CSV table of C-alpha atoms in Angstrom, one decimal:
chain,number,residue,atom,x,y,z
X,786,MET,CA,-131.3,-31.1,4.5
X,787,SER,CA,-133.5,-29.0,7.0
X,788,SER,CA,-134.1,-25.4,5.9
X,789,MET,CA,-133.0,-24.0,9.3
X,790,MET,CA,-130.0,-24.1,11.2
X,791,LYS,CA,-128.6,-23.1,14.8
X,792,ALA,CA,-126.7,-19.9,15.1
X,793,ALA,CA,-125.1,-17.8,17.9
X,794,VAL,CA,-126.7,-14.3,17.5
X,795,PHE,CA,-125.9,-10.9,19.0
X,796,VAL,CA,-129.0,-9.7,20.8
X,797,ALA,CA,-128.0,-6.8,22.9
X,798,PRO,CA,-124.8,-5.7,24.9
X,799,GLY,CA,-124.0,-8.5,27.2
X,800,ARG,CA,-126.2,-11.1,25.4
X,801,ILE,CA,-125.4,-13.6,22.6
X,802,GLU,CA,-127.8,-16.6,22.3
X,803,ILE,CA,-128.4,-19.6,20.2
X,804,ALA,CA,-131.3,-19.0,17.7
X,805,GLU,CA,-132.9,-20.7,14.8
X,806,LYS,CA,-132.3,-19.1,11.4
X,807,PRO,CA,-133.0,-19.9,7.7
X,808,ILE,CA,-130.0,-21.6,5.9
X,809,PRO,CA,-128.8,-19.0,3.5
X,810,ASP,CA,-129.7,-19.1,-0.2
X,811,VAL,CA,-126.7,-19.5,-2.4
X,812,GLY,CA,-126.0,-17.0,-5.0
X,813,PRO,CA,-123.8,-17.5,-8.2
X,814,ASN,CA,-120.5,-16.2,-6.6
X,815,ASP,CA,-121.2,-17.8,-3.3
X,816,ALA,CA,-120.6,-21.1,-1.4
X,817,LEU,CA,-122.4,-22.6,1.5
X,818,ILE,CA,-120.0,-24.2,4.1
X,819,ARG,CA,-121.1,-26.5,6.7
X,820,ILE,CA,-119.1,-25.5,9.7
X,821,THR,CA,-117.2,-28.2,11.4
X,822,THR,CA,-115.2,-26.1,13.7
X,823,THR,CA,-115.1,-22.3,14.6
X,824,THR,CA,-113.8,-20.3,17.6
X,825,ILE,CA,-114.3,-17.2,19.6
X,826,CYS,CA,-112.1,-14.1,19.1
X,827,GLY,CA,-111.5,-11.1,21.2
X,828,THR,CA,-113.2,-9.0,18.8
X,829,ASP,CA,-116.3,-11.1,19.3
X,830,VAL,CA,-116.0,-10.2,23.0
X,831,HIS,CA,-115.9,-6.5,22.0
X,832,ILE,CA,-119.2,-7.2,20.1
X,833,LEU,CA,-120.7,-8.9,23.2
X,834,LYS,CA,-119.8,-6.1,25.5
X,835,GLY,CA,-121.4,-3.4,23.1
X,836,GLU,CA,-117.9,-1.9,22.5
X,837,TYR,CA,-118.1,-2.6,18.7
X,838,PRO,CA,-121.6,-2.1,17.4
X,839,VAL,CA,-123.4,-4.7,15.1
X,840,ALA,CA,-126.9,-5.2,14.1
X,841,PRO,CA,-129.1,-7.1,16.7
X,842,GLY,CA,-129.9,-10.6,15.2
X,843,LEU,CA,-126.4,-10.8,13.4
X,844,THR,CA,-124.8,-14.2,13.5
X,845,ILE,CA,-121.3,-13.6,15.2
X,846,GLY,CA,-117.9,-15.3,14.4
X,847,HIS,CA,-115.4,-15.0,11.7
X,848,GLU,CA,-113.1,-18.0,11.7
X,849,PRO,CA,-114.6,-20.8,9.5
X,850,VAL,CA,-113.5,-24.4,9.0
X,851,GLY,CA,-115.7,-26.7,7.2
X,852,ILE,CA,-117.1,-28.5,4.2
X,853,ILE,CA,-118.5,-27.2,1.0
X,854,GLU,CA,-122.3,-28.0,0.9
X,855,LYS,CA,-123.3,-26.1,-2.2
X,856,LEU,CA,-121.7,-24.0,-4.7
X,857,GLY,CA,-122.8,-21.1,-6.6
X,858,SER,CA,-123.1,-21.6,-10.5
X,859,ALA,CA,-120.2,-19.2,-11.2
X,860,VAL,CA,-117.7,-20.7,-8.7
X,861,SER,CA,-115.3,-23.3,-10.4
X,862,GLY,CA,-112.3,-25.2,-9.4
X,863,TYR,CA,-113.9,-26.5,-6.1
X,864,GLN,CA,-116.2,-29.4,-5.4
X,865,GLU,CA,-119.0,-30.1,-2.9
X,866,GLY,CA,-117.7,-32.1,0.0
X,867,GLN,CA,-114.3,-30.5,-0.1
X,868,ARG,CA,-112.7,-29.4,3.2
X,869,VAL,CA,-111.9,-25.6,3.2
X,870,ILE,CA,-111.3,-22.5,5.1
X,871,ALA,CA,-112.0,-18.9,4.4
X,872,GLY,CA,-110.2,-15.9,6.0
X,873,ALA,CA,-111.9,-13.9,8.5
X,874,ILE,CA,-111.7,-11.1,6.0
X,875,CYS,CA,-113.3,-11.9,2.8
X,876,PRO,CA,-112.8,-9.0,0.4
X,877,ASN,CA,-114.0,-8.8,-3.1
X,878,PHE,CA,-110.8,-8.8,-5.1
X,879,ASN,CA,-112.2,-7.0,-7.8
X,880,SER,CA,-112.6,-3.8,-5.8
X,881,TYR,CA,-110.5,-0.7,-6.2
X,882,ALA,CA,-109.3,-1.0,-2.8
X,883,ALA,CA,-108.1,-4.6,-3.4
X,884,GLN,CA,-106.3,-3.4,-6.5
X,885,ASP,CA,-104.9,-0.5,-4.6
X,886,GLY,CA,-103.1,-3.1,-2.3
X,887,VAL,CA,-105.5,-2.7,0.7
X,888,ALA,CA,-108.0,-5.6,0.1
X,889,SER,CA,-109.0,-5.7,3.6
X,890,GLN,CA,-110.4,-2.0,3.4
X,891,ASP,CA,-112.7,-2.5,0.4
X,892,GLY,CA,-116.1,-1.3,-0.2
X,893,SER,CA,-118.3,-4.2,0.9
X,894,TYR,CA,-120.2,-1.9,3.2
X,895,LEU,CA,-121.9,-0.5,0.2
X,896,ILE,CA,-123.6,-3.8,-0.9
X,897,ALA,CA,-126.4,-3.6,1.8
X,898,SER,CA,-127.7,-0.4,0.3
X,899,GLY,CA,-127.8,-2.1,-3.2
X,900,LYS,CA,-124.6,-0.3,-4.5
X,901,CYS,CA,-121.6,-2.0,-6.1
X,902,GLY,CA,-119.1,-3.2,-3.3
X,903,CYS,CA,-116.0,-2.6,-5.8
X,904,HIS,CA,-116.6,1.3,-5.3
X,905,GLY,CA,-115.5,3.0,-2.3
X,906,TYR,CA,-113.1,2.6,0.6
X,907,LYS,CA,-113.8,2.1,4.4
X,908,ALA,CA,-111.5,1.2,7.2
X,909,THR,CA,-112.3,-2.7,8.2
X,910,ALA,CA,-115.0,-3.0,5.5
X,911,GLY,CA,-113.2,-6.2,4.1
X,912,TRP,CA,-114.4,-7.7,7.3
X,913,ARG,CA,-117.8,-9.1,6.6
X,914,PHE,CA,-118.3,-12.2,8.6
X,915,GLY,CA,-120.1,-11.2,11.9
X,916,ASN,CA,-119.9,-7.6,11.1
X,917,LEU,CA,-121.6,-6.8,7.8
X,918,ILE,CA,-123.1,-10.3,7.1
X,919,ASP,CA,-123.9,-13.4,9.2
X,920,GLY,CA,-120.9,-15.2,10.7
X,921,THR,CA,-119.4,-18.4,11.4
X,922,GLN,CA,-120.5,-19.3,14.8
X,923,ALA,CA,-123.4,-21.4,13.3
X,924,GLU,CA,-124.1,-24.6,11.5
X,925,TYR,CA,-123.7,-23.1,8.2
X,926,VAL,CA,-122.0,-19.8,6.7
X,927,LEU,CA,-122.4,-18.3,3.4
X,928,VAL,CA,-119.0,-17.4,1.9
X,929,PRO,CA,-119.2,-14.5,-0.6
X,930,ASP,CA,-116.9,-14.1,-3.5
X,931,ALA,CA,-116.1,-17.7,-3.0
X,932,GLN,CA,-113.7,-18.0,-5.9
X,933,ALA,CA,-111.3,-15.7,-4.2
X,934,ASN,CA,-111.8,-16.6,-0.7
X,935,LEU,CA,-112.0,-20.3,-0.3
X,936,SER,CA,-108.9,-22.2,0.2
X,937,PRO,CA,-108.8,-26.0,0.3
X,938,ILE,CA,-107.4,-27.7,3.3
X,939,PRO,CA,-104.2,-30.0,2.7
X,940,ASP,CA,-104.7,-33.6,3.3
X,941,GLY,CA,-103.4,-34.8,6.7
X,942,LEU,CA,-104.1,-31.3,8.5
X,943,THR,CA,-106.9,-31.4,11.2
X,944,ASP,CA,-109.3,-28.7,11.9
X,945,GLU,CA,-107.6,-27.7,15.1
X,946,GLN,CA,-104.3,-27.3,13.1
X,947,VAL,CA,-105.8,-24.8,10.6
X,948,LEU,CA,-108.3,-23.1,13.1
X,949,MET,CA,-105.8,-20.3,13.6
X,950,CYS,CA,-105.3,-19.5,10.0
X,951,PRO,CA,-108.4,-17.4,9.1
X,952,ASP,CA,-107.6,-14.7,11.7
X,953,ILE,CA,-105.3,-15.3,14.7
X,954,MET,CA,-102.3,-16.6,12.7
X,955,SER,CA,-103.0,-14.2,9.6
X,956,THR,CA,-103.1,-11.0,12.0
X,957,GLY,CA,-100.3,-12.0,14.1
X,958,PHE,CA,-97.9,-12.8,11.1
X,959,LYS,CA,-99.1,-9.7,9.7
X,960,GLY,CA,-97.9,-7.7,12.8
X,961,ALA,CA,-94.4,-9.3,12.4
X,962,GLU,CA,-94.6,-8.6,8.6
X,963,ASN,CA,-95.5,-5.0,9.3
X,964,ALA,CA,-92.5,-4.5,11.8
X,965,ASN,CA,-90.0,-4.6,9.1
X,966,ILE,CA,-88.0,-7.3,10.8
X,967,ARG,CA,-84.6,-8.1,9.3
X,968,ILE,CA,-82.3,-11.0,10.2
X,969,GLY,CA,-80.7,-10.6,13.4
X,970,ASP,CA,-83.2,-8.1,14.9
X,971,THR,CA,-84.5,-7.6,18.4
X,972,VAL,CA,-88.0,-7.5,18.6
X,973,VAL,CA,-90.4,-7.0,21.5
X,974,VAL,CA,-94.0,-8.4,21.4
X,975,PHE,CA,-96.2,-6.7,23.9
X,976,ALA,CA,-99.2,-9.2,25.1
X,977,GLN,CA,-99.0,-13.0,24.5
X,978,GLY,CA,-102.5,-13.7,23.9
X,979,PRO,CA,-103.3,-15.8,20.8
X,980,ILE,CA,-102.5,-12.9,18.3
X,981,GLY,CA,-99.4,-11.9,20.3
X,982,LEU,CA,-98.2,-15.5,20.3
X,983,CYS,CA,-98.6,-15.8,16.7
X,984,ALA,CA,-96.8,-12.5,16.1
X,985,THR,CA,-93.9,-14.2,18.2
X,986,ALA,CA,-94.0,-17.0,16.1
X,987,GLY,CA,-94.0,-14.8,12.9
X,988,ALA,CA,-91.1,-12.8,14.2
X,989,ARG,CA,-89.1,-16.0,14.5
X,990,LEU,CA,-89.9,-17.2,11.1
X,991,LEU,CA,-88.7,-13.7,9.6
X,992,GLY,CA,-85.4,-14.0,11.1
X,993,ALA,CA,-85.4,-12.0,14.4
X,994,THR,CA,-82.9,-13.5,16.7
X,995,THR,CA,-83.8,-11.9,20.0
X,996,ILE,CA,-87.4,-12.0,20.7
X,997,ILE,CA,-88.8,-10.4,23.9
X,998,ALA,CA,-92.2,-11.3,24.9
X,999,VAL,CA,-94.0,-9.3,27.3
X,1000,ASP,CA,-97.2,-10.3,29.5
X,1001,GLY,CA,-98.5,-10.4,32.9
X,1002,ASN,CA,-99.4,-14.2,32.9
X,1003,ASP,CA,-96.7,-16.6,33.4
X,1004,HIS,CA,-98.6,-19.5,31.7
X,1005,ARG,CA,-98.8,-17.4,28.4
X,1006,LEU,CA,-95.1,-16.4,28.8
X,1007,GLY,CA,-94.3,-20.1,28.9
X,1008,ILE,CA,-96.3,-20.7,25.7
X,1009,SER,CA,-94.4,-17.9,24.1
X,1010,ARG,CA,-91.2,-19.6,24.5
X,1011,LEU,CA,-92.7,-22.5,22.5
X,1012,MET,CA,-93.6,-20.0,19.8
X,1013,GLY,CA,-90.0,-18.6,19.7
X,1014,ALA,CA,-89.5,-16.2,22.3
X,1015,ASP,CA,-86.0,-16.1,23.7
X,1016,ILE,CA,-86.6,-13.7,26.7
X,1017,THR,CA,-89.9,-13.4,28.6
X,1018,LEU,CA,-90.7,-10.4,30.9
X,1019,ASN,CA,-93.7,-10.4,33.3
X,1020,PHE,CA,-94.7,-6.5,33.5
X,1021,THR,CA,-95.9,-7.0,37.1
X,1022,GLN,CA,-92.6,-7.8,38.2
X,1023,CYS,CA,-90.2,-5.5,36.3
X,1024,ASP,CA,-90.2,-2.2,34.5
X,1025,VAL,CA,-90.3,-3.5,30.7
X,1026,VAL,CA,-88.8,-0.5,29.2
X,1027,ASP,CA,-85.9,-0.5,31.6
X,1028,GLU,CA,-85.3,-4.2,31.0
X,1029,VAL,CA,-85.3,-3.8,27.1
X,1030,MET,CA,-82.8,-0.9,27.2
X,1031,LYS,CA,-80.5,-3.1,29.5
X,1032,LEU,CA,-80.8,-6.1,27.2
X,1033,THR,CA,-80.0,-4.1,24.2
X,1034,GLY,CA,-77.2,-2.0,25.6
X,1035,GLY,CA,-79.2,1.1,25.6
X,1036,ARG,CA,-79.9,1.0,21.9
X,1037,GLY,CA,-83.4,0.0,21.9
X,1038,ALA,CA,-85.3,-2.7,19.9
X,1039,ASP,CA,-85.5,-2.7,16.2
X,1040,SER,CA,-89.2,-3.4,16.3
X,1041,ALA,CA,-91.9,-3.5,18.7
X,1042,ILE,CA,-95.4,-5.3,18.1
X,1043,GLU,CA,-98.3,-4.2,20.2
X,1044,ALA,CA,-101.0,-6.9,20.3
X,1045,LEU,CA,-103.3,-5.7,23.2
X,1046,GLY,CA,-104.8,-2.6,22.3
X,1047,THR,CA,-104.2,-0.3,25.4
X,1048,GLN,CA,-102.6,3.2,25.9
X,1049,GLN,CA,-100.1,1.8,28.2
X,1050,THR,CA,-98.9,-1.0,25.8
X,1051,PHE,CA,-98.9,1.4,22.9
X,1052,ALA,CA,-96.7,3.8,24.7
X,1053,SER,CA,-94.4,1.2,26.1
X,1054,ALA,CA,-94.0,-0.2,22.6
X,1055,LEU,CA,-93.0,3.2,21.4
X,1056,ARG,CA,-90.4,3.7,24.3
X,1057,VAL,CA,-88.5,0.5,23.7
X,1058,LEU,CA,-87.8,1.5,20.0
X,1059,LYS,CA,-84.5,2.6,18.8
X,1060,PRO,CA,-84.5,5.8,16.6
X,1061,GLY,CA,-85.6,4.7,13.2
X,1062,GLY,CA,-87.4,1.6,14.7
X,1063,THR,CA,-91.0,0.4,13.7
X,1064,LEU,CA,-93.9,0.0,15.9
X,1065,SER,CA,-96.3,-2.6,14.5
X,1066,SER,CA,-99.7,-2.1,16.0
X,1067,LEU,CA,-102.3,-4.9,16.0
X,1068,GLY,CA,-104.4,-3.9,19.1
X,1069,VAL,CA,-108.2,-2.9,18.8
X,1070,TYR,CA,-108.3,0.4,20.7
X,1071,SER,CA,-111.4,1.6,22.4
X,1072,SER,CA,-110.3,5.2,23.1
X,1073,ASP,CA,-108.2,7.7,21.7
X,1074,LEU,CA,-104.2,7.2,21.9
X,1075,THR,CA,-101.9,9.8,23.2
X,1076,ILE,CA,-98.2,9.5,21.7
X,1077,PRO,CA,-95.7,10.1,24.4
X,1078,LEU,CA,-93.4,13.1,23.3
X,1079,GLY,CA,-89.9,11.9,24.5
X,1080,ALA,CA,-90.6,8.5,22.9
X,1081,PHE,CA,-91.7,10.0,19.8
X,1082,ALA,CA,-88.6,12.3,19.7
X,1083,ALA,CA,-91.1,15.3,19.0
X,1084,GLY,CA,-91.7,13.5,15.5
X,1085,LEU,CA,-88.1,13.7,14.7
X,1086,GLY,CA,-87.0,10.1,15.4
X,1087,ASP,CA,-87.5,8.4,12.1
X,1088,HIS,CA,-90.0,6.1,13.7
X,1089,LYS,CA,-92.6,4.2,11.7
X,1090,ILE,CA,-96.0,3.3,13.0
X,1091,ASN,CA,-97.9,0.6,11.1
X,1092,THR,CA,-101.4,-0.7,11.7
X,1093,ALA,CA,-103.1,-3.6,10.1
X,1094,LEU,CA,-106.4,-5.5,9.7
X,1095,CYS,CA,-106.0,-9.2,9.1
X,1096,PRO,CA,-105.3,-10.1,5.4
X,1097,GLY,CA,-107.7,-12.5,3.8
X,1098,GLY,CA,-108.2,-14.2,0.5
X,1099,LYS,CA,-107.3,-17.9,-0.6
X,1100,GLU,CA,-103.6,-17.2,-1.3
X,1101,ARG,CA,-103.0,-15.8,2.0
X,1102,MET,CA,-104.6,-18.9,3.7
X,1103,ARG,CA,-102.7,-21.3,1.2
X,1104,ARG,CA,-99.6,-19.8,2.5
X,1105,LEU,CA,-100.3,-20.0,6.1
X,1106,MET,CA,-101.5,-23.8,5.9
X,1107,GLY,CA,-98.3,-24.4,4.1
X,1108,VAL,CA,-96.4,-23.1,7.2
X,1109,ILE,CA,-98.6,-25.3,9.4
X,1110,ALA,CA,-98.0,-28.3,7.0
X,1111,SER,CA,-94.2,-27.8,6.9
X,1112,GLY,CA,-94.0,-28.2,10.7
X,1113,ARG,CA,-92.0,-24.8,11.0
X,1114,VAL,CA,-94.9,-23.6,13.3
X,1115,ASP,CA,-97.2,-25.8,15.7
X,1116,LEU,CA,-100.3,-23.6,17.0
X,1117,GLY,CA,-101.9,-26.6,18.5
X,1118,PRO,CA,-101.1,-25.5,22.1
X,1119,LEU,CA,-103.3,-22.5,21.4
X,1120,VAL,CA,-106.5,-24.7,21.3
X,1121,THR,CA,-107.0,-25.1,25.0
X,1122,HIS,CA,-110.8,-26.0,25.2
X,1123,GLN,CA,-113.5,-27.6,23.4
X,1124,TYR,CA,-117.2,-26.6,23.3
X,1125,ALA,CA,-120.4,-27.6,21.4
X,1126,LEU,CA,-122.1,-24.8,19.6
X,1127,ASP,CA,-125.2,-25.3,22.0
X,1128,ASP,CA,-122.9,-24.4,24.9
X,1129,ILE,CA,-121.4,-21.4,23.2
X,1130,GLU,CA,-122.8,-18.8,26.0
X,1131,ALA,CA,-120.6,-20.7,28.5
X,1132,ALA,CA,-117.8,-20.8,26.2
X,1133,TYR,CA,-118.0,-16.9,26.0
X,1134,ASP,CA,-118.0,-16.6,29.5
X,1135,LEU,CA,-115.0,-18.6,29.9
X,1136,PHE,CA,-113.2,-16.7,27.2
X,1137,ALA,CA,-114.3,-13.2,28.2
X,1138,HIS,CA,-113.1,-13.8,31.8
X,1139,GLN,CA,-109.9,-15.7,30.7
X,1140,ARG,CA,-110.4,-18.5,33.1
X,1141,ASP,CA,-108.6,-21.8,33.2
X,1142,GLY,CA,-105.8,-20.8,31.0
X,1143,VAL,CA,-108.0,-20.2,28.0
X,1144,LEU,CA,-106.2,-19.2,24.8
X,1145,LYS,CA,-108.6,-20.4,22.0
X,1146,ILE,CA,-111.7,-22.5,22.2
X,1147,ALA,CA,-112.7,-24.9,19.3
X,1148,ILE,CA,-116.5,-24.7,18.8
X,1149,ARG,CA,-118.4,-27.5,16.9
X,1150,PRO,CA,-121.8,-27.5,15.8
């Protein structure tokens, strides 16, 4: 095996390029994964634009599907040559944060300074790939704390079928889980990009019986019906808040899921809620938010606002792949394009500008 690999690295705002980098050394708790398929996320586009800062030279990407090339000496229960995924969020489950129930927010940011990652809390610090350490848009990726983060792919499932599990599916489902959905609920999902589409599918699995999908793109709204939406609203053609109130007889929705990350969608998600309803926020916001006073009932409406970072870990991945294997959800329609790693700059251009009906792109080394 060569000592070098190709990787997509962040150079400067507006520039992600293919570069040669050394294949990582494997420590006792690590696993080296040969990437067979990965993809581009909206968060990667935030990095490309300079809206989310990362170190120059960092390999980008956080959605790995691949084959174990080499295992660390302390990692057991896996074998080289085995097909696996790892979550986009790969915490150290020995950390205080993990044992406090918020593994995605653990102390991994301390490791670079030579301190123990089990200590300390920091928002998003459980997200390491393409943030704190080299990521997955490469020929190889080093998975830290592999014992807790590697999940074998069930026989019969293709790379494309499990490609959404590390991030998009886990995040979207977490949005539905955080929405406190009960059987028979009415749920409004704002934005039907890949995460919103997975949130729609998750709401259906959790028992919502009226799912209202909101977007400005009719093609995406069509896909949302495949994911479980009962009603679709194009916000360019109607007043979404008025329509939801009409559809619910003035009662409002039990839950709203915000999957875009803008002031407008956040405010609209709050305005469609009934008193006592839950707003589940999945958006990555780039500026301060303002809470509309009337929709918030001046703080007296018994509303709940929940935020989330994608859950990781092998058990979360096992459960998500179980949903795929059962046939209860088919996320195949979300993979709309295929690119080679060498052509990733063109793939970024397509994805960032949302051309040609793109939803998710399968990237192969």
